[in-house]
Amino acid sequence: MFTGFGDAAVDFYEGLEADNSKAYWQDNKHLYDDHVRAPMQALLLALEPEFGEGRIFRPYRDVRFSKEKIPYKTQCGATAGAHYVQLSADGIMVAAGYYAMVPGQVARYRAAVDDERHGPELERIVAALHDDGFALGGERLRTRPRGTDPDHPRIDLLRHKALYASTSWEPSDELHTPELADRVAAAWRRMDPLAQWLDAHVGVTLDDAAESSRRRR
């Protein structure tokens, strides 16, 4: 049962930001296990009947190809389908959509945006989310895609190579209560039209999954 994140959850990440070392991690891993990971698992289980099985990301950074060699992530992130939730020293961030797309997905996405039935639908979804205070993110081209009419009515959407909506809440007493699950669920529901549009018109094929796996190696 989800009862909220532990009282030391935010303090743990504030400490990790100040001292991202193996010594700090080993000395405070019990706080991560009890105040962060276990509650995150309980949150995902509470939301699973509506949003599907969740998965918590590993706390260790892959530093093999990174200039920044700090060993530990300064947030605990988890997914349930196209939905995302993250705890850090800044509080809670929730999102939905596609954070990254491989070339085949980008091609399907742009074809759907260009379509005179599906494109305006996405435009309405994005505008409504913006009006409700959600931020829209995702990697974008600096210019229009090659061969695209510069006067295309949805040129800004066509520039995206990934697309997601997000919102965040600073640390508060609610972080440590069961009611946080309701707030996360409500935000995910509000972002669902975007996730559903992407699932319907972009999706993930076997080739996409293989390409994504190659990129992570």
Short mmCIF file of C-alpha atoms in Angstrom, two decimals:
data_model
loop_
_atom_site.label_atom_id
_atom_site.label_comp_id
_atom_site.label_asym_id
_atom_site.label_seq_id
_atom_site.Cartn_x
_atom_site.Cartn_y
_atom_site.Cartn_z
CA MET A 1 0.00 0.00 0.00
CA PHE A 2 1.31 3.44 -0.92
CA THR A 3 1.47 5.73 2.09
CA GLY A 4 3.73 8.41 0.62
CA PHE A 5 7.47 8.79 0.23
CA GLY A 6 9.60 8.63 3.35
CA ASP A 7 10.45 11.69 5.42
CA ALA A 8 14.10 11.43 4.38
CA ALA A 9 13.49 11.11 0.62
CA VAL A 10 14.19 14.73 -0.31
CA ASP A 11 17.05 15.01 2.19
CA PHE A 12 18.65 11.92 0.65
CA TYR A 13 18.73 13.51 -2.81
CA GLU A 14 19.89 16.87 -1.49
CA GLY A 15 22.79 15.05 0.11
CA LEU A 16 23.51 13.10 -3.07
CA GLU A 17 23.62 16.31 -5.09
CA ALA A 18 26.18 17.69 -2.65
CA ASP A 19 28.26 14.49 -2.46
CA ASN A 20 27.74 12.16 -5.41
CA SER A 21 30.23 9.58 -4.22
CA LYS A 22 30.33 5.87 -3.49
CA ALA A 23 30.97 6.64 0.17
CA TYR A 24 27.81 8.75 0.47
CA TRP A 25 25.78 6.15 -1.40
CA GLN A 26 26.95 3.27 0.78
CA ASP A 27 26.40 5.23 4.00
CA ASN A 28 22.88 6.28 2.98
CA LYS A 29 21.66 3.41 0.79
CA HIS A 30 19.22 2.36 3.51
CA LEU A 31 17.49 5.74 3.07
CA TYR A 32 17.21 5.17 -0.68
CA ASP A 33 15.84 1.66 -0.15
CA ASP A 34 13.32 2.56 2.57
CA HIS A 35 12.32 6.16 1.80
CA VAL A 36 12.61 6.25 -2.01
CA ARG A 37 12.63 2.91 -3.82
CA ALA A 38 10.13 1.00 -1.66
CA PRO A 39 7.55 3.84 -1.76
CA MET A 40 8.07 4.26 -5.53
CA GLN A 41 7.37 0.57 -5.99
CA ALA A 42 4.24 0.90 -3.85
CA LEU A 43 3.12 3.93 -5.91
CA LEU A 44 3.49 1.98 -9.15
CA LEU A 45 1.55 -0.95 -7.72
CA ALA A 46 -1.24 1.40 -6.65
CA LEU A 47 -1.45 2.85 -10.17
CA GLU A 48 -0.97 -0.46 -12.01
CA PRO A 49 -4.68 -1.39 -12.37
CA GLU A 50 -5.28 1.74 -14.45
CA PHE A 51 -1.92 2.44 -16.09
CA GLY A 52 -0.23 -0.94 -16.36
CA GLU A 53 2.88 -2.49 -14.87
CA GLY A 54 5.54 -0.04 -13.76
CA ARG A 55 9.32 -0.18 -13.86
CA ILE A 56 11.85 1.73 -11.76
CA PHE A 57 15.05 2.87 -13.47
CA ARG A 58 18.40 1.84 -12.05
CA PRO A 59 19.99 4.45 -9.73
CA TYR A 60 23.41 4.08 -11.35
CA ARG A 61 24.51 6.28 -14.23
CA ASP A 62 26.16 4.85 -17.36
CA VAL A 63 29.32 6.94 -17.44
CA ARG A 64 31.12 5.06 -20.22
CA PHE A 65 30.39 7.69 -22.88
CA SER A 66 29.61 10.65 -20.63
CA LYS A 67 31.86 13.59 -19.88
CA GLU A 68 30.15 13.87 -16.49
CA LYS A 69 31.47 10.98 -14.42
CA ILE A 70 29.24 11.22 -11.33
CA PRO A 71 28.17 7.63 -10.57
CA TYR A 72 24.60 8.05 -9.29
CA LYS A 73 21.41 9.56 -10.69
CA THR A 74 20.08 12.46 -8.63
CA GLN A 75 16.50 11.33 -9.16
CA CYS A 76 14.43 8.16 -8.99
CA GLY A 77 12.47 7.74 -12.22
CA ALA A 78 9.86 5.16 -13.13
CA THR A 79 7.58 4.41 -16.05
CA ALA A 80 4.19 2.81 -16.59
CA GLY A 81 3.71 2.51 -20.33
CA ALA A 82 4.07 5.98 -21.83
CA HIS A 83 3.73 7.56 -18.35
CA TYR A 84 6.64 8.75 -16.21
CA VAL A 85 7.08 9.82 -12.59
CA GLN A 86 10.24 11.12 -10.96
CA LEU A 87 11.29 12.00 -7.42
CA SER A 88 14.25 14.29 -6.75
CA ALA A 89 15.35 17.04 -4.41
CA ASP A 90 13.08 19.34 -6.46
CA GLY A 91 9.98 17.28 -5.65
CA ILE A 92 7.83 15.29 -8.08
CA MET A 93 7.78 15.48 -11.86
CA VAL A 94 5.24 13.57 -13.96
CA ALA A 95 5.15 13.23 -17.73
CA ALA A 96 3.57 11.32 -20.57
CA GLY A 97 4.48 10.86 -24.20
CA TYR A 98 7.57 9.74 -26.10
CA TYR A 99 10.82 11.04 -24.63
CA ALA A 100 12.88 9.64 -27.51
CA MET A 101 12.02 8.25 -30.94
CA VAL A 102 14.12 6.24 -33.40
CA PRO A 103 14.08 7.24 -37.10
CA GLY A 104 11.19 4.97 -38.04
CA GLN A 105 9.04 6.48 -35.31
CA VAL A 106 10.00 10.02 -36.31
CA ALA A 107 8.94 9.27 -39.88
CA ARG A 108 5.53 7.93 -38.75
CA TYR A 109 5.11 10.85 -36.36
CA ARG A 110 5.73 13.45 -39.08
CA ALA A 111 3.44 11.66 -41.53
CA ALA A 112 0.64 11.75 -38.94
CA VAL A 113 1.27 15.42 -38.10
CA ASP A 114 1.14 16.23 -41.80
CA ASP A 115 -2.15 14.34 -42.23
CA GLU A 116 -5.13 16.70 -42.40
CA ARG A 117 -7.18 14.59 -40.00
CA HIS A 118 -4.63 13.39 -37.44
CA GLY A 119 -2.42 16.49 -37.42
CA PRO A 120 -5.11 18.96 -36.31
CA GLU A 121 -6.15 16.47 -33.62
CA LEU A 122 -2.66 16.55 -32.13
CA GLU A 123 -2.63 20.33 -32.44
CA ARG A 124 -5.79 20.53 -30.32
CA ILE A 125 -4.41 18.11 -27.73
CA VAL A 126 -1.17 20.07 -27.36
CA ALA A 127 -2.98 23.42 -27.16
CA ALA A 128 -5.32 22.14 -24.44
CA LEU A 129 -2.42 20.79 -22.38
CA HIS A 130 -0.58 24.10 -22.73
CA ASP A 131 -3.68 25.99 -21.60
CA ASP A 132 -3.89 23.73 -18.54
CA GLY A 133 -0.35 24.60 -17.53
CA PHE A 134 1.52 21.54 -18.79
CA ALA A 135 4.92 22.00 -20.38
CA LEU A 136 5.55 20.47 -23.81
CA GLY A 137 9.01 19.07 -24.44
CA GLY A 138 11.01 16.82 -26.70
CA GLU A 139 14.04 17.12 -28.96
CA ARG A 140 13.38 19.45 -31.90
CA LEU A 141 15.10 20.48 -35.09
CA ARG A 142 16.32 24.06 -35.20
CA THR A 143 14.85 24.40 -38.67
CA ARG A 144 12.05 22.64 -40.50
CA PRO A 145 12.45 19.04 -41.70
CA ARG A 146 13.96 18.78 -45.18
CA GLY A 147 11.36 19.20 -47.89
CA THR A 148 8.72 20.67 -45.59
CA ASP A 149 6.78 23.74 -46.67
CA PRO A 150 7.94 26.63 -44.45
CA ASP A 151 4.33 27.80 -44.28
CA HIS A 152 3.00 24.43 -43.11
CA PRO A 153 0.29 25.13 -40.46
CA ARG A 154 1.88 22.66 -38.03
CA ILE A 155 5.52 23.44 -38.69
CA ASP A 156 6.37 23.65 -34.98
CA LEU A 157 5.03 20.15 -34.33
CA LEU A 158 6.82 18.80 -37.40
CA ARG A 159 10.14 19.97 -35.96
CA HIS A 160 9.81 17.55 -33.04
CA LYS A 161 11.88 14.37 -32.92
CA ALA A 162 10.23 13.46 -29.59
CA LEU A 163 7.17 14.83 -27.82
CA TYR A 164 5.94 14.68 -24.24
CA ALA A 165 4.00 16.74 -21.71
CA SER A 166 5.07 17.27 -18.11
CA THR A 167 4.30 19.07 -14.89
CA SER A 168 6.06 19.19 -11.52
CA TRP A 169 5.37 19.95 -7.87
CA GLU A 170 7.82 21.23 -5.31
CA PRO A 171 8.36 19.25 -2.09
CA SER A 172 5.45 19.58 0.31
CA ASP A 173 3.68 17.60 3.03
CA GLU A 174 1.65 15.90 0.29
CA LEU A 175 4.80 14.10 -0.84
CA HIS A 176 4.57 11.96 2.29
CA THR A 177 0.86 11.10 2.06
CA PRO A 178 -1.24 8.52 0.17
CA GLU A 179 -3.01 11.39 -1.63
CA LEU A 180 0.06 11.85 -3.84
CA ALA A 181 -1.00 8.76 -5.80
CA ASP A 182 -4.30 10.45 -6.68
CA ARG A 183 -2.51 13.56 -7.87
CA VAL A 184 -0.12 11.56 -10.07
CA ALA A 185 -3.02 9.57 -11.51
CA ALA A 186 -5.00 12.74 -12.25
CA ALA A 187 -2.05 14.30 -14.09
CA TRP A 188 -1.45 11.12 -16.09
CA ARG A 189 -5.13 11.00 -17.06
CA ARG A 190 -4.97 14.59 -18.26
CA MET A 191 -1.95 13.79 -20.41
CA ASP A 192 -3.43 10.54 -21.72
CA PRO A 193 -4.80 12.04 -24.97
CA LEU A 194 -1.22 12.85 -26.00
CA ALA A 195 0.07 9.40 -25.04
CA GLN A 196 -2.84 7.74 -26.84
CA TRP A 197 -2.32 9.80 -30.00
CA LEU A 198 1.34 8.82 -30.08
CA ASP A 199 0.56 5.16 -29.42
CA ALA A 200 -2.01 5.16 -32.22
CA HIS A 201 0.04 6.95 -34.87
CA VAL A 202 3.66 6.27 -33.91
CA GLY A 203 3.84 3.20 -31.68
CA VAL A 204 6.80 0.84 -31.33
CA THR A 205 7.53 -1.85 -33.91
CA LEU A 206 10.01 -4.71 -33.51
CA ASP A 207 12.44 -2.80 -35.73
CA ASP A 208 12.05 0.29 -33.52
CA ALA A 209 12.79 -1.76 -30.40
CA ALA A 210 15.88 -3.30 -32.01
CA GLU A 211 17.17 0.13 -33.09
CA SER A 212 16.56 1.56 -29.63
CA SER A 213 18.46 -1.34 -28.07
CA ARG A 214 21.43 -0.78 -30.41
CA ARG A 215 21.56 2.89 -29.46
CA ARG A 216 21.76 2.06 -25.75
CA ARG A 217 24.77 -0.23 -26.17
#
